[in-house]
XYZ file of C-alpha atoms in Angstrom:
368
model
C 12.283 2.599 -19.323
C 15.579 2.792 -21.147
C 15.397 4.113 -24.702
C 17.633 2.708 -27.464
C 18.900 4.628 -30.483
C 19.395 2.641 -33.668
C 21.653 3.900 -36.440
C 20.690 2.739 -39.920
C 22.018 3.374 -43.422
C 20.204 4.004 -46.697
C 17.304 1.736 -47.615
C 17.472 -0.113 -44.320
C 15.975 2.953 -42.683
C 12.964 2.781 -44.972
C 12.451 -0.943 -44.369
C 12.716 -0.581 -40.620
C 10.393 2.414 -40.618
C 7.737 0.635 -42.684
C 7.919 -2.640 -40.776
C 8.098 -0.801 -37.453
C 5.067 1.253 -38.380
C 3.082 -1.863 -39.255
C 4.082 -3.561 -36.019
C 3.303 -0.482 -33.943
C -0.053 -0.001 -35.603
C -0.949 -3.657 -35.132
C 0.195 -3.585 -31.502
C -1.761 -0.416 -30.741
C -4.821 -1.843 -32.468
C -4.627 -5.077 -30.492
C -4.068 -3.182 -27.235
C -7.039 -0.943 -27.895
C -9.133 -3.992 -28.782
C -8.111 -5.744 -25.563
C -8.907 -2.653 -23.507
C -12.273 -2.162 -25.174
C -13.342 -5.701 -24.389
C -12.000 -5.756 -20.849
C -13.732 -4.243 -17.829
C -12.817 -4.195 -14.152
C -14.745 -3.666 -10.923
C -13.749 -3.563 -7.285
C -15.834 -4.534 -4.277
C -14.861 -2.454 -1.249
C -14.889 -3.469 2.365
C -16.885 -1.336 4.793
C -14.270 1.445 4.738
C -15.424 2.903 1.418
C -13.481 4.582 -1.383
C -12.637 7.641 0.715
C -11.160 5.746 3.680
C -7.646 7.172 3.180
C -6.499 3.556 3.080
C -6.824 0.412 0.942
C -10.174 1.125 -0.697
C -9.213 4.657 -1.684
C -5.864 3.504 -3.019
C -7.557 0.744 -5.028
C -10.114 3.112 -6.521
C -7.560 5.768 -7.413
C -5.390 3.123 -9.070
C -8.329 1.699 -11.003
C -9.360 5.151 -12.232
C -5.820 5.763 -13.445
C -5.804 2.390 -15.191
C -9.121 3.199 -16.862
C -7.770 6.518 -18.111
C -4.623 4.872 -19.468
C -6.796 2.423 -21.386
C -9.315 4.996 -22.659
C -12.131 3.498 -20.608
C -14.967 5.304 -18.890
C -16.509 4.668 -15.505
C -19.476 2.352 -15.756
C -20.531 -0.587 -17.912
C -17.802 -1.875 -20.273
C -15.265 0.192 -18.339
C -14.493 0.290 -14.638
C -16.419 0.884 -11.433
C -16.706 0.120 -7.738
C -19.366 -1.503 -5.585
C -19.556 -0.003 -2.110
C -20.102 -2.325 0.865
C -21.767 -0.737 3.882
C -21.655 -3.964 5.898
C -20.094 -7.393 5.455
C -23.530 -8.632 4.405
C -23.143 -6.613 1.181
C -20.065 -8.476 -0.077
C -21.818 -11.348 -1.844
C -24.522 -9.098 -3.272
C -21.943 -6.696 -4.668
C -19.916 -9.479 -6.256
C -23.051 -10.804 -7.940
C -24.024 -7.345 -9.192
C -20.557 -6.987 -10.704
C -20.955 -10.329 -12.491
C -24.379 -9.345 -13.791
C -22.849 -6.063 -14.961
C -20.523 -8.018 -17.229
C -17.234 -7.059 -15.571
C -14.438 -9.372 -16.664
C -12.223 -8.960 -13.598
C -13.548 -8.279 -10.097
C -11.343 -7.482 -7.123
C -12.187 -7.880 -3.448
C -10.299 -5.232 -1.478
C -8.889 -6.464 1.814
C -8.635 -9.721 3.720
C -12.163 -9.334 5.120
C -13.460 -10.217 1.636
C -11.554 -13.523 1.560
C -14.555 -15.839 1.947
C -16.877 -13.762 -0.239
C -14.300 -13.627 -3.042
C -13.765 -17.386 -3.006
C -17.501 -18.084 -2.907
C -18.172 -15.763 -5.839
C -15.287 -17.262 -7.836
C -16.604 -20.793 -7.391
C -20.062 -19.711 -8.558
C -18.671 -17.879 -11.609
C -15.685 -19.849 -12.954
C -15.524 -17.801 -16.171
C -15.007 -14.522 -14.301
C -11.531 -13.551 -13.105
C -11.212 -12.550 -9.464
C -8.522 -10.760 -7.471
C -8.159 -11.055 -3.705
C -6.169 -8.104 -2.415
C -3.992 -8.449 0.683
C -4.811 -12.066 1.441
C -4.107 -15.481 -0.044
C -6.871 -17.557 -1.581
C -6.900 -21.303 -1.998
C -4.595 -22.385 -4.817
C -7.309 -24.783 -5.944
C -9.420 -21.892 -7.212
C -7.961 -21.280 -10.643
C -9.847 -18.071 -11.405
C -8.554 -16.190 -8.352
C -5.278 -14.307 -8.140
C -3.988 -13.291 -4.721
C -2.222 -9.916 -4.675
C 0.135 -9.319 -1.769
C 2.466 -6.465 -0.919
C 5.890 -6.564 0.676
C 5.017 -3.965 3.295
C 7.974 -5.075 5.379
C 10.221 -3.416 2.781
C 8.626 0.026 3.011
C 8.440 -0.367 6.789
C 12.178 -1.121 6.885
C 12.783 2.240 5.217
C 10.438 3.877 7.716
C 12.544 2.304 10.459
C 15.728 3.687 8.932
C 14.187 7.176 8.889
C 12.895 6.810 12.456
C 16.239 5.643 13.823
C 18.181 8.359 12.022
C 15.833 10.969 13.495
C 15.959 9.422 16.978
C 19.757 9.305 17.037
C 19.968 12.959 16.077
C 17.572 13.799 18.915
C 19.547 11.712 21.392
C 16.664 9.285 21.990
C 17.241 5.712 23.096
C 13.953 4.290 21.775
C 11.209 4.707 19.183
C 7.609 3.532 19.215
C 5.463 1.128 17.199
C 1.701 0.889 17.666
C -0.049 -1.981 15.902
C -3.752 -2.669 15.595
C -4.086 -6.428 15.971
C -1.540 -9.179 15.443
C -1.733 -10.929 12.076
C 0.329 -11.589 8.974
C -0.095 -8.050 7.650
C 0.524 -5.969 10.774
C 3.311 -8.258 11.927
C 5.050 -7.586 8.603
C 4.939 -3.835 9.307
C 6.410 -4.441 12.747
C 9.142 -6.810 11.544
C 10.315 -4.502 8.773
C 10.261 -1.441 11.010
C 12.264 -3.080 13.795
C 14.822 -4.404 11.304
C 15.200 -0.938 9.775
C 15.695 0.689 13.163
C 18.267 -1.888 14.227
C 20.175 -1.503 10.937
C 20.945 2.088 11.925
C 21.692 1.449 15.590
C 21.371 -1.965 17.225
C 21.241 -0.300 20.634
C 18.011 1.546 19.892
C 14.963 0.003 21.553
C 11.667 -0.363 19.684
C 8.738 -0.035 22.102
C 6.120 -2.285 20.485
C 2.519 -1.951 21.675
C -0.709 -3.373 20.243
C -4.148 -1.838 20.702
C -5.949 -5.129 19.969
C -8.280 -3.066 17.824
C -8.404 -1.275 14.492
C -11.154 1.139 15.495
C -10.447 2.385 19.041
C -8.789 5.751 18.359
C -8.976 6.677 22.037
C -6.776 3.703 22.874
C -4.311 4.718 20.191
C -4.159 8.192 21.709
C -3.618 6.779 25.193
C -0.773 4.501 24.076
C 0.876 7.362 22.187
C 0.554 9.657 25.203
C 2.431 7.110 27.304
C 5.169 6.759 24.692
C 5.590 10.516 24.444
C 5.764 10.799 28.228
C 8.652 8.300 28.127
C 10.543 10.551 25.751
C 9.882 8.691 22.490
C 9.693 11.241 19.705
C 9.072 8.963 16.725
C 6.060 6.621 16.563
C 5.031 4.343 13.684
C 1.347 3.427 13.728
C -0.029 0.539 11.671
C -3.426 0.357 13.257
C -6.255 1.605 11.047
C -8.499 4.120 12.807
C -6.522 3.559 16.023
C -3.815 5.550 14.259
C -6.081 8.609 14.231
C -5.617 8.765 17.968
C -1.847 8.592 17.559
C -1.926 11.562 15.221
C -4.167 13.456 17.646
C -1.775 12.791 20.530
C 1.180 14.110 18.536
C -0.781 17.147 17.381
C -1.857 18.003 20.922
C 1.772 17.877 22.048
C 3.280 19.721 19.091
C 0.843 22.632 19.262
C 2.289 23.514 22.668
C 5.852 23.663 21.299
C 7.806 26.040 19.105
C 8.430 24.717 15.588
C 12.115 24.005 16.193
C 11.635 22.287 19.558
C 13.568 19.042 20.041
C 10.530 17.694 21.881
C 8.477 17.664 18.680
C 6.766 14.312 18.120
C 6.912 12.626 14.713
C 4.406 10.073 13.443
C 4.916 7.581 10.614
C 1.785 6.911 8.564
C 0.578 3.688 6.999
C -1.018 2.387 3.772
C -1.279 5.828 2.143
C 0.794 9.001 2.353
C -0.619 10.476 5.557
C 1.269 13.764 5.396
C -2.027 15.627 5.411
C -2.770 14.244 8.882
C 0.415 15.798 10.269
C -0.438 19.412 9.452
C -0.553 21.717 12.479
C 0.370 25.201 13.728
C 3.188 25.442 16.252
C 3.129 27.549 19.435
C 5.109 30.273 17.656
C 2.516 30.438 14.899
C 4.302 28.520 12.134
C 2.556 26.094 9.771
C 4.323 22.769 10.265
C 3.994 19.038 9.633
C 4.849 16.157 11.958
C 4.356 13.193 9.573
C 7.902 11.942 9.156
C 7.050 9.516 6.340
C 4.571 6.708 5.595
C 4.808 3.017 4.795
C 2.654 3.071 1.670
C 0.926 0.000 0.290
C 0.315 0.552 -3.412
C -2.980 -1.299 -3.731
C -3.863 0.747 -6.799
C -0.525 -0.057 -8.403
C -1.029 -3.756 -7.717
C -4.458 -3.671 -9.324
C -3.055 -1.930 -12.388
C -0.365 -4.573 -12.859
C -2.816 -7.482 -12.547
C -5.408 -5.781 -14.769
C -2.781 -5.320 -17.477
C -1.921 -9.020 -17.317
C -5.567 -10.035 -17.431
C -6.322 -7.652 -20.300
C -3.555 -9.295 -22.310
C -4.866 -12.792 -21.595
C -2.198 -13.571 -18.992
C -4.289 -13.547 -15.820
C -2.237 -15.381 -13.138
C -5.148 -17.433 -11.820
C -4.482 -19.717 -8.874
C -1.251 -17.882 -8.081
C 0.065 -15.397 -5.555
C 1.738 -12.288 -6.927
C 3.687 -10.083 -4.530
C 4.771 -6.526 -5.243
C 7.533 -4.725 -3.382
C 9.804 -1.720 -3.812
C 11.125 -2.969 -7.138
C 7.671 -3.072 -8.741
C 6.388 0.075 -7.051
C 3.986 -2.004 -4.961
C 5.169 -0.325 -1.756
C 6.954 2.960 -1.119
C 8.192 5.382 1.523
C 8.013 9.103 0.645
C 10.950 11.318 1.562
C 9.349 14.775 1.275
C 9.456 15.476 5.017
C 12.862 13.918 5.675
C 15.998 15.983 6.220
C 19.112 15.403 4.143
C 20.641 12.769 6.442
C 17.394 10.827 6.752
C 16.749 10.949 3.022
C 20.275 9.723 2.201
C 19.956 6.815 4.646
C 16.567 5.799 3.235
C 17.704 5.990 -0.394
C 20.783 3.881 0.372
C 18.680 1.206 2.079
C 16.114 1.254 -0.727
C 18.754 0.540 -3.358
C 20.144 -2.310 -1.264
C 16.707 -3.919 -0.834
C 15.958 -3.693 -4.552
C 19.397 -5.116 -5.354
C 18.744 -7.997 -2.963
C 21.667 -7.295 -0.647
C 19.255 -6.562 2.215
C 16.690 -9.265 2.988
C 13.857 -7.912 5.106
C 11.970 -10.247 7.489
C 8.191 -10.257 7.120
C 7.378 -11.436 10.639
C 8.924 -10.975 14.083
C 10.962 -13.850 15.493
C 8.704 -16.360 17.205
C 5.488 -14.969 15.721
C 2.774 -17.493 14.930
C 1.914 -15.309 11.959
C 4.719 -16.278 9.586
C 3.070 -16.412 6.200
C 5.616 -16.573 3.391
C 4.971 -15.609 -0.225
């Protein structure tokens, strides 16, 4: 936020101070009143709040929102309802309604049907569907989407800059299953790579699964054998296998080896998954960066609107780099990579770079 300094003379200072104080006090009082009367709950998918992905991000964001609004976990504040199986979705939504929560969010596209069903049964409750688009006819549901193609574009810029320095001719992408969300990761990544060097090839492979980590490891092993040193995985638990493949390779190499394999994480900052010890005994990290989806940030923004009586029911809201809805950390990037990423980020926010959200010819071409 940009602060403004006002220069006043004589009695005007007193008037402004008094009026400003009244306004500030009234505003703070109203805000506190709104917060006190507004409560939020999330219903997780089967991943749980410690899944290192969407549910965890949502819960961490909601806890931060609760703290900012002086709310406590539990009734009249904020909470989560854990789903162990898909059969729990409807039950959890109903428990949240019975608990008096004013806004209830379903985390992930797998809760699409359950969120819509609950919203129709409880028209006075405000619902949020995260990472999927609900029917516009349901006026008490807001769809929250994220422009993951933007953060993935930056990941592609980092990957290509690294690959060029290593003398590689290609980089890897491992997706879980085709769909609007994963295709957006792919499209942004490929565009970012090509923006650095149009001659670089992106080896795109899909596991057709979000759970088969062994398959992810096998695909990564093949990519590494081909001489690809940078791999972006957007594949859920399949990505665990990608990290394991890179770790197995890197542990046999000295820390400064040019054969070191780098992995790009997804959804959350997965730097912790890249920690390893090199052959020469050094503590290192092979997570180049991550394409982060700020689910928690998105929830905070919608909760603030709803708290203030401006819930965007029946609408789709999309958050990108500009709103902090997606991001790409630069902690593990070298100077050249960081400079390239920062330059691209500014251009995307300014609108001079338009990032595609689906590959050419894809049947998954959802626009929002």
